[in-house]
Short mmCIF file of N, CA and C in Angstrom, two decimals:
data_model
loop_
_atom_site.label_atom_id
_atom_site.label_comp_id
_atom_site.label_asym_id
_atom_site.label_seq_id
_atom_site.Cartn_x
_atom_site.Cartn_y
_atom_site.Cartn_z
N UNK A 204 4.84 -15.19 25.26
CA UNK A 204 4.12 -14.38 24.29
C UNK A 204 3.52 -15.30 23.24
N UNK A 205 2.25 -15.12 22.98
CA UNK A 205 1.57 -15.88 21.94
C UNK A 205 1.50 -15.02 20.68
N UNK A 206 1.69 -15.67 19.53
CA UNK A 206 1.57 -15.00 18.24
C UNK A 206 0.71 -15.87 17.33
N UNK A 207 -0.21 -15.24 16.62
CA UNK A 207 -0.95 -15.95 15.58
C UNK A 207 -1.06 -15.04 14.36
N UNK A 208 -0.88 -15.63 13.19
CA UNK A 208 -0.91 -14.86 11.95
C UNK A 208 -2.27 -14.20 11.79
N UNK A 209 -2.25 -12.93 11.35
CA UNK A 209 -3.49 -12.20 11.12
C UNK A 209 -3.67 -11.81 9.65
N UNK A 210 -2.67 -11.12 9.07
CA UNK A 210 -2.78 -10.69 7.68
C UNK A 210 -1.42 -10.26 7.17
N UNK A 211 -1.36 -9.96 5.88
CA UNK A 211 -0.18 -9.31 5.31
C UNK A 211 -0.61 -7.94 4.82
N UNK A 212 0.31 -7.00 4.82
CA UNK A 212 0.01 -5.63 4.42
C UNK A 212 0.87 -5.20 3.25
N UNK A 213 0.24 -4.48 2.31
CA UNK A 213 0.92 -4.07 1.09
C UNK A 213 0.66 -2.58 0.84
N UNK A 214 1.72 -1.76 0.79
CA UNK A 214 1.53 -0.36 0.40
C UNK A 214 1.14 -0.28 -1.08
N UNK A 215 0.21 0.61 -1.40
CA UNK A 215 -0.24 0.78 -2.79
C UNK A 215 -0.14 2.25 -3.20
N UNK A 216 -0.11 2.48 -4.50
CA UNK A 216 0.07 3.83 -5.04
C UNK A 216 -1.23 4.60 -5.19
N UNK A 217 -2.37 3.91 -5.12
CA UNK A 217 -3.66 4.59 -5.26
C UNK A 217 -4.63 4.12 -4.18
N UNK A 218 -5.46 5.05 -3.73
CA UNK A 218 -6.49 4.72 -2.76
C UNK A 218 -7.50 3.77 -3.39
N UNK A 219 -8.00 2.82 -2.58
CA UNK A 219 -8.97 1.84 -3.06
C UNK A 219 -10.31 2.04 -2.37
N UNK A 220 -11.35 1.62 -3.04
CA UNK A 220 -12.70 1.72 -2.49
C UNK A 220 -12.78 0.94 -1.17
N UNK A 221 -13.48 1.51 -0.19
CA UNK A 221 -13.69 0.83 1.08
C UNK A 221 -12.62 1.07 2.12
N UNK A 222 -11.59 1.83 1.79
CA UNK A 222 -10.53 2.10 2.77
C UNK A 222 -11.04 3.08 3.82
N UNK A 223 -10.54 2.94 5.05
CA UNK A 223 -10.85 3.89 6.11
C UNK A 223 -9.61 4.75 6.35
N UNK A 224 -9.83 5.96 6.81
CA UNK A 224 -8.73 6.91 7.01
C UNK A 224 -8.28 6.92 8.46
N UNK A 225 -6.97 6.83 8.64
CA UNK A 225 -6.34 7.05 9.94
C UNK A 225 -5.74 8.45 9.86
N UNK A 226 -6.56 9.44 10.23
CA UNK A 226 -6.24 10.86 9.99
C UNK A 226 -4.86 11.31 10.45
N UNK A 227 -4.46 11.04 11.71
CA UNK A 227 -3.17 11.59 12.13
C UNK A 227 -1.99 11.09 11.28
N UNK A 228 -2.12 9.90 10.71
CA UNK A 228 -1.03 9.34 9.91
C UNK A 228 -1.18 9.64 8.42
N UNK A 229 -2.31 10.29 8.04
CA UNK A 229 -2.58 10.51 6.61
C UNK A 229 -2.46 9.18 5.86
N UNK A 230 -3.13 8.19 6.41
CA UNK A 230 -3.06 6.83 5.92
C UNK A 230 -4.47 6.30 5.68
N UNK A 231 -4.65 5.66 4.55
CA UNK A 231 -5.90 4.97 4.23
C UNK A 231 -5.61 3.49 4.24
N UNK A 232 -6.48 2.71 4.88
CA UNK A 232 -6.21 1.28 5.04
C UNK A 232 -7.48 0.48 4.76
N UNK A 233 -7.29 -0.65 4.09
CA UNK A 233 -8.42 -1.53 3.81
C UNK A 233 -8.55 -2.56 4.94
N UNK A 234 -9.67 -3.23 4.97
CA UNK A 234 -9.90 -4.28 5.95
C UNK A 234 -9.47 -5.60 5.32
N UNK A 235 -8.46 -6.28 5.90
CA UNK A 235 -8.01 -7.54 5.29
C UNK A 235 -9.10 -8.61 5.26
N UNK A 236 -10.09 -8.50 6.13
CA UNK A 236 -11.20 -9.46 6.12
C UNK A 236 -12.04 -9.33 4.84
N UNK A 237 -11.95 -8.17 4.18
CA UNK A 237 -12.69 -7.96 2.93
C UNK A 237 -11.94 -8.47 1.71
N UNK A 238 -10.71 -8.91 1.89
CA UNK A 238 -9.88 -9.38 0.78
C UNK A 238 -9.89 -10.91 0.77
N UNK A 239 -10.11 -11.51 -0.40
CA UNK A 239 -10.14 -12.98 -0.45
C UNK A 239 -8.83 -13.63 -0.04
N UNK A 240 -7.72 -12.88 -0.14
CA UNK A 240 -6.43 -13.44 0.23
C UNK A 240 -5.88 -12.87 1.54
N UNK A 241 -6.71 -12.13 2.28
CA UNK A 241 -6.30 -11.61 3.59
C UNK A 241 -5.27 -10.52 3.53
N UNK A 242 -5.27 -9.73 2.46
CA UNK A 242 -4.30 -8.65 2.31
C UNK A 242 -4.91 -7.33 2.77
N UNK A 243 -4.14 -6.59 3.54
CA UNK A 243 -4.49 -5.23 3.95
C UNK A 243 -3.72 -4.28 3.03
N UNK A 244 -4.45 -3.39 2.36
CA UNK A 244 -3.81 -2.42 1.48
C UNK A 244 -3.69 -1.09 2.20
N UNK A 245 -2.52 -0.45 2.05
CA UNK A 245 -2.25 0.82 2.73
C UNK A 245 -1.89 1.88 1.70
N UNK A 246 -2.60 2.99 1.75
CA UNK A 246 -2.31 4.13 0.89
C UNK A 246 -1.93 5.31 1.77
N UNK A 247 -0.73 5.84 1.56
CA UNK A 247 -0.22 6.96 2.35
C UNK A 247 -0.38 8.25 1.55
N UNK A 248 -1.06 9.24 2.14
CA UNK A 248 -1.20 10.54 1.50
C UNK A 248 0.15 11.25 1.48
N UNK A 249 0.27 12.20 0.58
CA UNK A 249 1.46 13.06 0.53
C UNK A 249 1.62 13.72 1.90
N UNK A 250 2.82 13.70 2.42
CA UNK A 250 3.09 14.33 3.70
C UNK A 250 2.78 13.46 4.91
N UNK A 251 2.50 12.19 4.69
CA UNK A 251 2.22 11.29 5.81
C UNK A 251 3.45 11.22 6.71
N UNK A 252 3.24 11.34 8.03
CA UNK A 252 4.37 11.25 8.96
C UNK A 252 4.79 9.81 9.27
N UNK A 253 4.17 8.83 8.63
CA UNK A 253 4.54 7.43 8.86
C UNK A 253 6.00 7.21 8.51
N UNK A 254 6.68 6.34 9.24
CA UNK A 254 8.07 6.02 8.90
C UNK A 254 8.18 5.50 7.47
N UNK A 255 9.26 5.84 6.81
CA UNK A 255 9.46 5.49 5.41
C UNK A 255 9.37 3.99 5.17
N UNK A 256 9.85 3.18 6.09
CA UNK A 256 9.81 1.73 5.92
C UNK A 256 8.37 1.22 5.78
N UNK A 257 7.44 1.87 6.46
CA UNK A 257 6.04 1.46 6.35
C UNK A 257 5.46 1.81 4.98
N UNK A 258 5.96 2.88 4.39
CA UNK A 258 5.46 3.32 3.08
C UNK A 258 6.01 2.49 1.94
N UNK A 259 7.13 1.83 2.15
CA UNK A 259 7.83 1.17 1.05
C UNK A 259 7.96 -0.35 1.19
N UNK A 260 7.65 -0.89 2.37
CA UNK A 260 7.83 -2.32 2.60
C UNK A 260 6.51 -3.01 2.96
N UNK A 261 6.36 -4.21 2.50
CA UNK A 261 5.23 -5.03 2.91
C UNK A 261 5.46 -5.44 4.35
N UNK A 262 4.37 -5.80 5.03
CA UNK A 262 4.52 -6.28 6.41
C UNK A 262 3.67 -7.52 6.62
N UNK A 263 4.00 -8.22 7.67
CA UNK A 263 3.20 -9.35 8.11
C UNK A 263 2.66 -8.96 9.49
N UNK A 264 1.42 -9.33 9.76
CA UNK A 264 0.79 -8.94 11.03
C UNK A 264 0.43 -10.17 11.84
N UNK A 265 0.70 -10.05 13.13
CA UNK A 265 0.37 -11.10 14.08
C UNK A 265 -0.48 -10.53 15.20
N UNK A 266 -1.39 -11.33 15.71
CA UNK A 266 -2.10 -11.00 16.93
C UNK A 266 -1.23 -11.52 18.07
N UNK A 267 -1.03 -10.69 19.08
CA UNK A 267 -0.26 -11.07 20.26
C UNK A 267 -1.05 -10.74 21.51
N UNK A 268 -0.65 -11.35 22.59
CA UNK A 268 -1.29 -11.06 23.87
C UNK A 268 -0.47 -10.10 24.71
N UNK A 269 0.73 -9.67 24.19
CA UNK A 269 1.59 -8.81 25.00
C UNK A 269 2.50 -7.97 24.09
N UNK A 270 2.19 -6.70 23.95
CA UNK A 270 3.00 -5.83 23.10
C UNK A 270 4.38 -5.56 23.70
N UNK A 271 4.50 -5.52 25.02
CA UNK A 271 5.81 -5.31 25.64
C UNK A 271 6.77 -6.45 25.31
N UNK A 272 6.28 -7.67 25.40
CA UNK A 272 7.12 -8.82 25.05
C UNK A 272 7.45 -8.84 23.57
N UNK A 273 6.50 -8.45 22.74
CA UNK A 273 6.76 -8.39 21.29
C UNK A 273 7.84 -7.35 21.00
N UNK A 274 7.78 -6.20 21.66
CA UNK A 274 8.79 -5.16 21.47
C UNK A 274 10.17 -5.65 21.89
N UNK A 275 10.24 -6.36 23.00
CA UNK A 275 11.52 -6.87 23.49
C UNK A 275 12.10 -7.93 22.55
N UNK A 276 11.24 -8.68 21.87
CA UNK A 276 11.65 -9.74 20.95
C UNK A 276 12.21 -9.16 19.66
N UNK A 277 11.78 -7.96 19.29
CA UNK A 277 12.18 -7.34 18.02
C UNK A 277 13.49 -6.56 18.16
N UNK A 278 14.05 -6.21 17.01
CA UNK A 278 15.28 -5.43 16.97
C UNK A 278 15.02 -3.94 17.19
N UNK A 279 13.85 -3.47 16.72
CA UNK A 279 13.56 -2.03 16.79
C UNK A 279 12.05 -1.81 16.67
N UNK A 280 11.51 -0.97 17.53
CA UNK A 280 10.12 -0.55 17.39
C UNK A 280 10.09 0.62 16.41
N UNK A 281 9.29 0.50 15.38
CA UNK A 281 9.21 1.52 14.34
C UNK A 281 8.14 2.56 14.68
N UNK A 282 6.99 2.10 15.18
CA UNK A 282 5.87 2.99 15.48
C UNK A 282 4.97 2.35 16.53
N UNK A 283 4.61 3.13 17.53
CA UNK A 283 3.65 2.65 18.53
C UNK A 283 4.30 2.23 19.82
N UNK A 284 3.50 1.57 20.61
CA UNK A 284 2.13 1.14 20.41
C UNK A 284 1.15 2.33 20.40
N UNK A 285 0.04 2.13 19.70
CA UNK A 285 -1.01 3.13 19.64
C UNK A 285 -2.36 2.44 19.50
N UNK A 286 -3.42 3.16 19.83
CA UNK A 286 -4.77 2.60 19.68
C UNK A 286 -5.18 2.72 18.22
N UNK A 287 -5.35 1.58 17.58
CA UNK A 287 -5.79 1.55 16.19
C UNK A 287 -7.30 1.67 16.11
N UNK A 288 -7.97 0.93 16.94
CA UNK A 288 -9.42 0.97 17.08
C UNK A 288 -9.72 0.82 18.57
N UNK A 289 -10.95 1.09 18.98
CA UNK A 289 -11.27 0.87 20.40
C UNK A 289 -11.08 -0.58 20.85
N UNK A 290 -11.01 -1.49 19.88
CA UNK A 290 -10.87 -2.91 20.21
C UNK A 290 -9.43 -3.41 20.25
N UNK A 291 -8.47 -2.62 19.68
CA UNK A 291 -7.09 -3.13 19.64
C UNK A 291 -6.05 -2.04 19.60
N UNK A 292 -4.88 -2.37 20.16
CA UNK A 292 -3.69 -1.56 20.07
C UNK A 292 -2.75 -2.20 19.05
N UNK A 293 -1.92 -1.38 18.42
CA UNK A 293 -1.05 -1.84 17.35
C UNK A 293 0.35 -1.29 17.54
N UNK A 294 1.33 -2.05 17.07
CA UNK A 294 2.73 -1.61 17.08
C UNK A 294 3.39 -2.17 15.82
N UNK A 295 4.24 -1.37 15.20
CA UNK A 295 5.06 -1.83 14.08
C UNK A 295 6.49 -1.92 14.54
N UNK A 296 7.15 -3.01 14.17
CA UNK A 296 8.53 -3.23 14.60
C UNK A 296 9.30 -3.95 13.51
N UNK A 297 10.61 -3.96 13.68
CA UNK A 297 11.49 -4.66 12.74
C UNK A 297 12.16 -5.81 13.47
N UNK A 298 12.11 -6.99 12.90
CA UNK A 298 12.79 -8.18 13.40
C UNK A 298 13.61 -8.71 12.25
N UNK A 299 14.94 -8.75 12.43
CA UNK A 299 15.84 -9.06 11.33
C UNK A 299 15.54 -8.05 10.23
N UNK A 300 15.18 -8.46 9.05
CA UNK A 300 14.86 -7.49 7.99
C UNK A 300 13.38 -7.46 7.68
N UNK A 301 12.56 -8.02 8.57
CA UNK A 301 11.11 -8.08 8.33
C UNK A 301 10.39 -6.96 9.09
N UNK A 302 9.40 -6.37 8.43
CA UNK A 302 8.53 -5.40 9.08
C UNK A 302 7.32 -6.17 9.60
N UNK A 303 7.04 -6.01 10.89
CA UNK A 303 5.97 -6.77 11.54
C UNK A 303 5.02 -5.82 12.23
N UNK A 304 3.73 -6.07 12.03
CA UNK A 304 2.69 -5.36 12.78
C UNK A 304 2.19 -6.33 13.86
N UNK A 305 2.13 -5.84 15.08
CA UNK A 305 1.58 -6.61 16.18
C UNK A 305 0.25 -5.99 16.60
N UNK A 306 -0.78 -6.80 16.66
CA UNK A 306 -2.11 -6.37 17.05
C UNK A 306 -2.43 -7.01 18.39
N UNK A 307 -2.82 -6.21 19.36
CA UNK A 307 -3.17 -6.72 20.68
C UNK A 307 -4.61 -6.34 20.97
N UNK A 308 -5.48 -7.34 20.99
CA UNK A 308 -6.89 -7.09 21.22
C UNK A 308 -7.13 -6.78 22.69
N UNK A 309 -8.02 -5.84 22.94
CA UNK A 309 -8.31 -5.43 24.32
C UNK A 309 -9.36 -6.32 24.94
#
């Protein structure tokens, strides 16, 4: 399994300009490429079905070539895998006490 750092993610208390909505999760997310420090900001609407750990913990994101191997490497899959965009699938998992997002480009 190959891993390369992609971005870090930070939950925020207010929606920011330029965020896109992930409707089923009631989640608004910024593009880390638009941030000078590579940070992805996440705003969860009231009633979001996202797991609580995603709403309260920062995460680190890696690009991987195999989500199955990434899942096996982690202690617990928190959410996914799911199609984030037509170009990539995403999975959130816990390894030790870290929250990790894995992005697998199609």
